[in-house]
PDB file of C-alpha atoms and ligand atoms in Angstrom:
ATOM      1  CA  UNK A   1     -26.018   8.258  -0.387  1.00  0.00           C
ATOM      2  CA  UNK A   2     -23.747   5.954  -2.363  1.00  0.00           C
ATOM      3  CA  UNK A   3     -20.985   4.242  -0.462  1.00  0.00           C
ATOM      4  CA  UNK A   4     -17.326   3.956  -1.418  1.00  0.00           C
ATOM      5  CA  UNK A   5     -15.964   0.422  -1.719  1.00  0.00           C
ATOM      6  CA  UNK A   6     -12.437  -0.064  -0.341  1.00  0.00           C
ATOM      7  CA  UNK A   7     -11.241  -2.359  -3.109  1.00  0.00           C
ATOM      8  CA  UNK A   8      -8.594  -4.511  -1.449  1.00  0.00           C
ATOM      9  CA  UNK A   9      -8.361  -7.851   0.342  1.00  0.00           C
ATOM     10  CA  UNK A  10      -5.094  -6.911   2.122  1.00  0.00           C
ATOM     11  CA  UNK A  11      -6.051  -6.643   5.828  1.00  0.00           C
ATOM     12  CA  UNK A  12      -3.244  -4.166   6.629  1.00  0.00           C
ATOM     13  CA  UNK A  13      -4.366  -1.844   3.836  1.00  0.00           C
ATOM     14  CA  UNK A  14      -8.066  -2.173   4.745  1.00  0.00           C
ATOM     15  CA  UNK A  15      -7.328  -1.058   8.334  1.00  0.00           C
ATOM     16  CA  UNK A  16      -5.278   1.928   7.200  1.00  0.00           C
ATOM     17  CA  UNK A  17      -7.703   3.021   4.493  1.00  0.00           C
ATOM     18  CA  UNK A  18     -10.689   2.782   6.885  1.00  0.00           C
ATOM     19  CA  UNK A  19      -8.833   4.996   9.343  1.00  0.00           C
ATOM     20  CA  UNK A  20      -7.776   7.437   6.610  1.00  0.00           C
ATOM     21  CA  UNK A  21     -11.325   7.820   5.274  1.00  0.00           C
ATOM     22  CA  UNK A  22     -13.076   8.191   8.605  1.00  0.00           C
ATOM     23  CA  UNK A  23     -14.064  11.813   9.163  1.00  0.00           C
ATOM     24  CA  UNK A  24     -14.082  12.512   5.412  1.00  0.00           C
ATOM     25  CA  UNK A  25     -17.890  12.513   5.245  1.00  0.00           C
ATOM     26  CA  UNK A  26     -17.716   9.581   2.824  1.00  0.00           C
ATOM     27  CA  UNK A  27     -19.375   6.347   3.929  1.00  0.00           C
ATOM     28  CA  UNK A  28     -17.428   3.249   2.954  1.00  0.00           C
ATOM     29  CA  UNK A  29     -17.676  -0.542   2.928  1.00  0.00           C
ATOM     30  CA  UNK A  30     -15.164  -3.362   2.540  1.00  0.00           C
ATOM     31  CA  UNK A  31     -15.521  -6.271   0.090  1.00  0.00           C
ATOM     32  CA  UNK A  32     -16.301  -8.702   2.944  1.00  0.00           C
ATOM     33  CA  UNK A  33     -19.078  -6.435   4.248  1.00  0.00           C
ATOM     34  CA  UNK A  34     -20.905  -6.796   0.911  1.00  0.00           C
ATOM     35  CA  UNK A  35     -19.895 -10.472   0.462  1.00  0.00           C
ATOM     36  CA  UNK A  36     -17.803  -9.661  -2.571  1.00  0.00           C
ATOM     37  CA  UNK A  37     -14.990 -12.087  -3.277  1.00  0.00           C
ATOM     38  CA  UNK A  38     -12.829 -10.877  -6.117  1.00  0.00           C
ATOM     39  CA  UNK A  39      -9.189 -11.536  -6.840  1.00  0.00           C
ATOM     40  CA  UNK A  40      -7.764  -9.311  -9.558  1.00  0.00           C
ATOM     41  CA  UNK A  41      -4.542 -10.363 -11.271  1.00  0.00           C
ATOM     42  CA  UNK A  42      -1.904  -7.631 -10.896  1.00  0.00           C
ATOM     43  CA  UNK A  43      -0.310  -7.998 -14.321  1.00  0.00           C
ATOM     44  CA  UNK A  44       0.062  -4.310 -15.208  1.00  0.00           C
ATOM     45  CA  UNK A  45       3.407  -2.757 -16.132  1.00  0.00           C
ATOM     46  CA  UNK A  46       3.127   0.066 -13.588  1.00  0.00           C
ATOM     47  CA  UNK A  47       1.304   1.041 -10.380  1.00  0.00           C
ATOM     48  CA  UNK A  48      -1.391   2.976 -12.280  1.00  0.00           C
ATOM     49  CA  UNK A  49      -2.324   0.028 -14.449  1.00  0.00           C
ATOM     50  CA  UNK A  50      -2.650  -2.307 -11.456  1.00  0.00           C
ATOM     51  CA  UNK A  51      -4.536   0.162  -9.254  1.00  0.00           C
ATOM     52  CA  UNK A  52      -6.844   1.128 -12.125  1.00  0.00           C
ATOM     53  CA  UNK A  53      -7.538  -2.491 -13.029  1.00  0.00           C
ATOM     54  CA  UNK A  54      -8.419  -3.354  -9.406  1.00  0.00           C
ATOM     55  CA  UNK A  55     -10.625  -0.274  -8.898  1.00  0.00           C
ATOM     56  CA  UNK A  56     -12.546  -0.817 -12.150  1.00  0.00           C
ATOM     57  CA  UNK A  57     -13.057  -4.566 -11.503  1.00  0.00           C
ATOM     58  CA  UNK A  58     -14.429  -3.921  -7.989  1.00  0.00           C
ATOM     59  CA  UNK A  59     -16.602  -0.989  -9.178  1.00  0.00           C
ATOM     60  CA  UNK A  60     -18.125  -3.067 -11.967  1.00  0.00           C
ATOM     61  CA  UNK A  61     -18.712  -6.098  -9.709  1.00  0.00           C
ATOM     62  CA  UNK A  62     -20.312  -4.025  -6.917  1.00  0.00           C
ATOM     63  CA  UNK A  63     -21.975  -1.098  -8.685  1.00  0.00           C
ATOM     64  CA  UNK A  64     -20.172   1.183  -6.194  1.00  0.00           C
ATOM     65  CA  UNK A  65     -17.497   3.837  -6.677  1.00  0.00           C
ATOM     66  CA  UNK A  66     -14.328   1.940  -5.656  1.00  0.00           C
ATOM     67  CA  UNK A  67     -10.912   2.935  -4.342  1.00  0.00           C
ATOM     68  CA  UNK A  68      -7.919   0.648  -4.923  1.00  0.00           C
ATOM     69  CA  UNK A  69      -4.273   1.180  -4.124  1.00  0.00           C
ATOM     70  CA  UNK A  70      -1.217  -0.353  -5.704  1.00  0.00           C
ATOM     71  CA  UNK A  71       1.902   0.154  -3.696  1.00  0.00           C
ATOM     72  CA  UNK A  72       5.447  -1.057  -3.336  1.00  0.00           C
ATOM     73  CA  UNK A  73       8.859  -0.571  -1.807  1.00  0.00           C
ATOM     74  CA  UNK A  74      11.665   0.718  -4.057  1.00  0.00           C
ATOM     75  CA  UNK A  75      15.241   0.136  -2.892  1.00  0.00           C
ATOM     76  CA  UNK A  76      17.894   2.188  -4.712  1.00  0.00           C
ATOM     77  CA  UNK A  77      20.717  -0.376  -4.266  1.00  0.00           C
ATOM     78  CA  UNK A  78      18.509  -2.987  -5.989  1.00  0.00           C
ATOM     79  CA  UNK A  79      17.661  -0.738  -8.943  1.00  0.00           C
ATOM     80  CA  UNK A  80      14.168  -0.028  -7.555  1.00  0.00           C
ATOM     81  CA  UNK A  81      13.281  -3.655  -6.673  1.00  0.00           C
ATOM     82  CA  UNK A  82      11.052  -5.110  -5.339  1.00  0.00           C
ATOM     83  CA  UNK A  83       8.822  -2.227  -6.580  1.00  0.00           C
ATOM     84  CA  UNK A  84       5.746  -3.433  -8.389  1.00  0.00           C
ATOM     85  CA  UNK A  85       6.516  -7.000  -7.224  1.00  0.00           C
ATOM     86  CA  UNK A  86       6.747  -6.174  -3.478  1.00  0.00           C
ATOM     87  CA  UNK A  87       3.803  -8.415  -2.540  1.00  0.00           C
ATOM     88  CA  UNK A  88       5.342 -11.424  -4.343  1.00  0.00           C
ATOM     89  CA  UNK A  89       9.022 -10.862  -3.524  1.00  0.00           C
ATOM     90  CA  UNK A  90      10.192 -14.257  -2.244  1.00  0.00           C
ATOM     91  CA  UNK A  91      11.055 -17.560  -3.937  1.00  0.00           C
ATOM     92  CA  UNK A  92       9.221 -19.500  -1.180  1.00  0.00           C
ATOM     93  CA  UNK A  93       5.812 -20.967  -1.947  1.00  0.00           C
ATOM     94  CA  UNK A  94       3.083 -19.468   0.309  1.00  0.00           C
ATOM     95  CA  UNK A  95       5.580 -16.831   1.512  1.00  0.00           C
ATOM     96  CA  UNK A  96       4.566 -14.489   4.340  1.00  0.00           C
ATOM     97  CA  UNK A  97       5.628 -10.865   4.992  1.00  0.00           C
ATOM     98  CA  UNK A  98       8.563 -12.108   7.149  1.00  0.00           C
ATOM     99  CA  UNK A  99       9.878 -14.280   4.283  1.00  0.00           C
ATOM    100  CA  UNK A 100       9.815 -11.242   1.980  1.00  0.00           C
ATOM    101  CA  UNK A 101      11.682  -9.089   4.516  1.00  0.00           C
ATOM    102  CA  UNK A 102      14.300 -11.833   4.959  1.00  0.00           C
ATOM    103  CA  UNK A 103      14.702 -12.208   1.188  1.00  0.00           C
ATOM    104  CA  UNK A 104      15.166  -8.445   0.792  1.00  0.00           C
ATOM    105  CA  UNK A 105      17.854  -8.365   3.518  1.00  0.00           C
ATOM    106  CA  UNK A 106      19.576 -11.373   1.956  1.00  0.00           C
ATOM    107  CA  UNK A 107      19.762  -9.518  -1.383  1.00  0.00           C
ATOM    108  CA  UNK A 108      21.081  -6.368   0.293  1.00  0.00           C
ATOM    109  CA  UNK A 109      23.653  -7.865   2.636  1.00  0.00           C
ATOM    110  CA  UNK A 110      26.672  -7.321   0.343  1.00  0.00           C
ATOM    111  CA  UNK A 111      25.638  -3.789  -0.719  1.00  0.00           C
ATOM    112  CA  UNK A 112      27.091  -0.731   1.020  1.00  0.00           C
ATOM    113  CA  UNK A 113      24.779   1.099   3.434  1.00  0.00           C
ATOM    114  CA  UNK A 114      22.725   3.257   3.688  1.00  0.00           C
ATOM    115  CA  UNK A 115      20.150   1.243   1.781  1.00  0.00           C
ATOM    116  CA  UNK A 116      18.038   4.201   0.674  1.00  0.00           C
ATOM    117  CA  UNK A 117      14.453   3.359  -0.177  1.00  0.00           C
ATOM    118  CA  UNK A 118      10.985   4.755  -0.551  1.00  0.00           C
ATOM    119  CA  UNK A 119       7.466   3.429  -0.426  1.00  0.00           C
ATOM    120  CA  UNK A 120       5.170   4.429  -3.275  1.00  0.00           C
ATOM    121  CA  UNK A 121       1.372   4.290  -3.440  1.00  0.00           C
ATOM    122  CA  UNK A 122      -0.898   5.000  -6.379  1.00  0.00           C
ATOM    123  CA  UNK A 123      -4.603   5.244  -5.630  1.00  0.00           C
ATOM    124  CA  UNK A 124      -7.227   4.731  -8.300  1.00  0.00           C
ATOM    125  CA  UNK A 125     -10.856   5.759  -7.832  1.00  0.00           C
ATOM    126  CA  UNK A 126     -13.204   4.185 -10.394  1.00  0.00           C
ATOM    127  CA  UNK A 127     -16.911   4.450 -11.162  1.00  0.00           C
ATOM    128  CA  UNK A 128     -19.020   1.458 -12.255  1.00  0.00           C
ATOM    129  CA  UNK A 129     -19.264   3.135 -15.689  1.00  0.00           C
ATOM    130  CA  UNK A 130     -15.491   2.685 -16.027  1.00  0.00           C
ATOM    131  CA  UNK A 131     -14.061   6.166 -15.543  1.00  0.00           C
ATOM    132  CA  UNK A 132     -10.976   6.264 -13.330  1.00  0.00           C
ATOM    133  CA  UNK A 133      -8.810   8.941 -11.672  1.00  0.00           C
ATOM    134  CA  UNK A 134      -5.452   8.639  -9.887  1.00  0.00           C
ATOM    135  CA  UNK A 135      -3.471  10.137  -6.989  1.00  0.00           C
ATOM    136  CA  UNK A 136       0.023   9.307  -5.651  1.00  0.00           C
ATOM    137  CA  UNK A 137       2.134   9.465  -2.508  1.00  0.00           C
ATOM    138  CA  UNK A 138       5.750   8.638  -1.555  1.00  0.00           C
ATOM    139  CA  UNK A 139       7.486   8.131   1.775  1.00  0.00           C
ATOM    140  CA  UNK A 140      11.306   8.195   2.059  1.00  0.00           C
ATOM    141  CA  UNK A 141      13.713   6.367   4.350  1.00  0.00           C
ATOM    142  CA  UNK A 142      16.191   3.486   4.443  1.00  0.00           C
ATOM    143  CA  UNK A 143      16.170  -0.264   4.958  1.00  0.00           C
ATOM    144  CA  UNK A 144      17.888  -1.459   8.136  1.00  0.00           C
ATOM    145  CA  UNK A 145      19.272  -4.972   8.752  1.00  0.00           C
ATOM    146  CA  UNK A 146      17.257  -5.758  11.917  1.00  0.00           C
ATOM    147  CA  UNK A 147      13.518  -5.682  12.582  1.00  0.00           C
ATOM    148  CA  UNK A 148      12.137  -3.020  14.918  1.00  0.00           C
ATOM    149  CA  UNK A 149       8.522  -2.499  16.040  1.00  0.00           C
ATOM    150  CA  UNK A 150       5.329  -4.499  15.782  1.00  0.00           C
ATOM    151  CA  UNK A 151       2.849  -2.163  14.060  1.00  0.00           C
ATOM    152  CA  UNK A 152       1.831  -1.975  10.405  1.00  0.00           C
ATOM    153  CA  UNK A 153       2.486  -4.782   7.946  1.00  0.00           C
ATOM    154  CA  UNK A 154       4.745  -5.836   5.071  1.00  0.00           C
ATOM    155  CA  UNK A 155       8.204  -4.238   5.115  1.00  0.00           C
ATOM    156  CA  UNK A 156       7.377  -1.786   7.957  1.00  0.00           C
ATOM    157  CA  UNK A 157       9.741  -3.323  10.606  1.00  0.00           C
ATOM    158  CA  UNK A 158      12.836  -2.805   8.409  1.00  0.00           C
ATOM    159  CA  UNK A 159      11.902   0.608   6.962  1.00  0.00           C
ATOM    160  CA  UNK A 160      13.495   3.458   8.940  1.00  0.00           C
ATOM    161  CA  UNK A 161      11.625   6.719   8.377  1.00  0.00           C
ATOM    162  CA  UNK A 162      13.742   9.634   7.131  1.00  0.00           C
ATOM    163  CA  UNK A 163      14.264  12.256   9.867  1.00  0.00           C
ATOM    164  CA  UNK A 164      12.348  10.276  12.500  1.00  0.00           C
ATOM    165  CA  UNK A 165      14.782   7.595  13.720  1.00  0.00           C
ATOM    166  CA  UNK A 166      11.939   5.079  14.002  1.00  0.00           C
ATOM    167  CA  UNK A 167      10.788   2.326  11.695  1.00  0.00           C
ATOM    168  CA  UNK A 168       7.322   2.417  10.180  1.00  0.00           C
ATOM    169  CA  UNK A 169       6.405  -0.485  12.487  1.00  0.00           C
ATOM    170  CA  UNK A 170       7.329   1.687  15.510  1.00  0.00           C
ATOM    171  CA  UNK A 171       4.689   4.287  14.583  1.00  0.00           C
ATOM    172  CA  UNK A 172       1.184   4.056  15.957  1.00  0.00           C
ATOM    173  CA  UNK A 173      -1.681   3.997  13.455  1.00  0.00           C
ATOM    174  CA  UNK A 174      -2.297   7.764  13.806  1.00  0.00           C
ATOM    175  CA  UNK A 175       1.338   8.584  13.036  1.00  0.00           C
ATOM    176  CA  UNK A 176       1.595   6.168  10.122  1.00  0.00           C
ATOM    177  CA  UNK A 177      -1.632   7.598   8.760  1.00  0.00           C
ATOM    178  CA  UNK A 178      -0.208  11.104   8.778  1.00  0.00           C
ATOM    179  CA  UNK A 179       3.135  10.252   7.190  1.00  0.00           C
ATOM    180  CA  UNK A 180       2.896   7.180   4.976  1.00  0.00           C
ATOM    181  CA  UNK A 181       2.851   6.979   1.188  1.00  0.00           C
ATOM    182  CA  UNK A 182      -0.747   5.682   1.401  1.00  0.00           C
ATOM    183  CA  UNK A 183      -1.782   8.550   3.695  1.00  0.00           C
ATOM    184  CA  UNK A 184      -0.321  11.107   1.269  1.00  0.00           C
ATOM    185  CA  UNK A 185      -1.967   9.386  -1.707  1.00  0.00           C
ATOM    186  CA  UNK A 186      -5.372   9.383   0.052  1.00  0.00           C
ATOM    187  CA  UNK A 187      -4.909  13.085   0.902  1.00  0.00           C
ATOM    188  CA  UNK A 188      -4.164  13.760  -2.764  1.00  0.00           C
ATOM    189  CA  UNK A 189      -7.213  11.663  -3.767  1.00  0.00           C
ATOM    190  CA  UNK A 190      -9.592  13.608  -1.484  1.00  0.00           C
ATOM    191  CA  UNK A 191     -10.582  16.239  -4.111  1.00  0.00           C
ATOM    192  CA  UNK A 192     -11.391  13.414  -6.572  1.00  0.00           C
ATOM    193  CA  UNK A 193     -13.515  11.592  -3.965  1.00  0.00           C
ATOM    194  CA  UNK A 194     -15.297  14.775  -2.853  1.00  0.00           C
ATOM    195  CA  UNK A 195     -16.119  15.622  -6.469  1.00  0.00           C
ATOM    196  CA  UNK A 196     -17.423  12.087  -7.196  1.00  0.00           C
ATOM    197  CA  UNK A 197     -19.573  12.088  -4.034  1.00  0.00           C
ATOM    198  CA  UNK A 198     -20.752  15.670  -4.543  1.00  0.00           C
ATOM    199  CA  UNK A 199     -19.313  16.865  -1.193  1.00  0.00           C
TER     200      UNK A 199
HETATM  201  P1  IMP B   1       0.017  -4.566  -3.731  1.00  0.00           P
HETATM  202  O1  IMP B   1      -0.271  -3.080  -3.712  1.00  0.00           O
HETATM  203  O2  IMP B   1      -1.187  -5.381  -3.416  1.00  0.00           O
HETATM  204  O3  IMP B   1       0.744  -4.975  -4.970  1.00  0.00           O
HETATM  205  O4  IMP B   1       0.991  -4.868  -2.511  1.00  0.00           O
HETATM  206  C1  IMP B   1       2.024  -4.011  -2.188  1.00  0.00           C
HETATM  207  C2  IMP B   1       3.032  -4.678  -1.289  1.00  0.00           C
HETATM  208  O5  IMP B   1       4.009  -3.665  -0.972  1.00  0.00           O
HETATM  209  C3  IMP B   1       2.470  -5.135   0.063  1.00  0.00           C
HETATM  210  O6  IMP B   1       2.035  -6.455   0.052  1.00  0.00           O
HETATM  211  C4  IMP B   1       3.696  -4.941   0.972  1.00  0.00           C
HETATM  212  O7  IMP B   1       4.577  -6.028   0.834  1.00  0.00           O
HETATM  213  C5  IMP B   1       4.352  -3.702   0.374  1.00  0.00           C
HETATM  214  N1  IMP B   1       3.804  -2.506   1.022  1.00  0.00           N
HETATM  215  C6  IMP B   1       2.931  -1.599   0.505  1.00  0.00           C
HETATM  216  N2  IMP B   1       2.619  -0.666   1.406  1.00  0.00           N
HETATM  217  C7  IMP B   1       3.271  -0.987   2.523  1.00  0.00           C
HETATM  218  C8  IMP B   1       3.312  -0.396   3.821  1.00  0.00           C
HETATM  219  O8  IMP B   1       2.650   0.590   4.154  1.00  0.00           O
HETATM  220  N3  IMP B   1       4.128  -1.012   4.698  1.00  0.00           N
HETATM  221  C9  IMP B   1       4.869  -2.108   4.400  1.00  0.00           C
HETATM  222  N4  IMP B   1       4.829  -2.731   3.235  1.00  0.00           N
HETATM  223  C10 IMP B   1       4.034  -2.157   2.288  1.00  0.00           C
END
């Protein structure tokens, strides 16, 4: 049976996507498992363009059906920023996740709270022949001014989940993978994957 390629080099996303796909009946591989090194420029004007571009590039390079996600954090008080630019949101060269969280809090510090926000994920599933289908998920909450928790990645320690009173970094992997934007997007992508793999 054909395998699904998880088309991302982001270690946090790889871990979550592996966990989300296990039990689906679909066998999957990561780029490093097939020695595929590919860096796709994310120059699209929306999540779909970026996710689609990544999924198609990985599918064509590997010959495997490929799943890519493009995601971001949208903060209402910043007009939806950092959004599409969440992974690059810091003026520092070689910035890490912590630098991006600090930069976000710096930009929010004079704005009235609550700092309502949501995470968005768009998943693209592409075939080597170039056809592509999409699914989406959102997760709502607010940004808080201090870091809490050590799980997850990215903005998780400063993202308080709506109705839960815990940050995304205070969830264990099972909880995050039931509630997150990426979890919901993968759930919504399941019918597409099952159809493509004939399950
Ligand atoms: P991209 O999809 O590669 O453009 O990266 C999206 C960026 O959004 C990540 O590098 C993180 O900074 C942020 N992000 C996306 N999903 C999550 C999440 O589940 N938790 C925390 N940050 C996230």
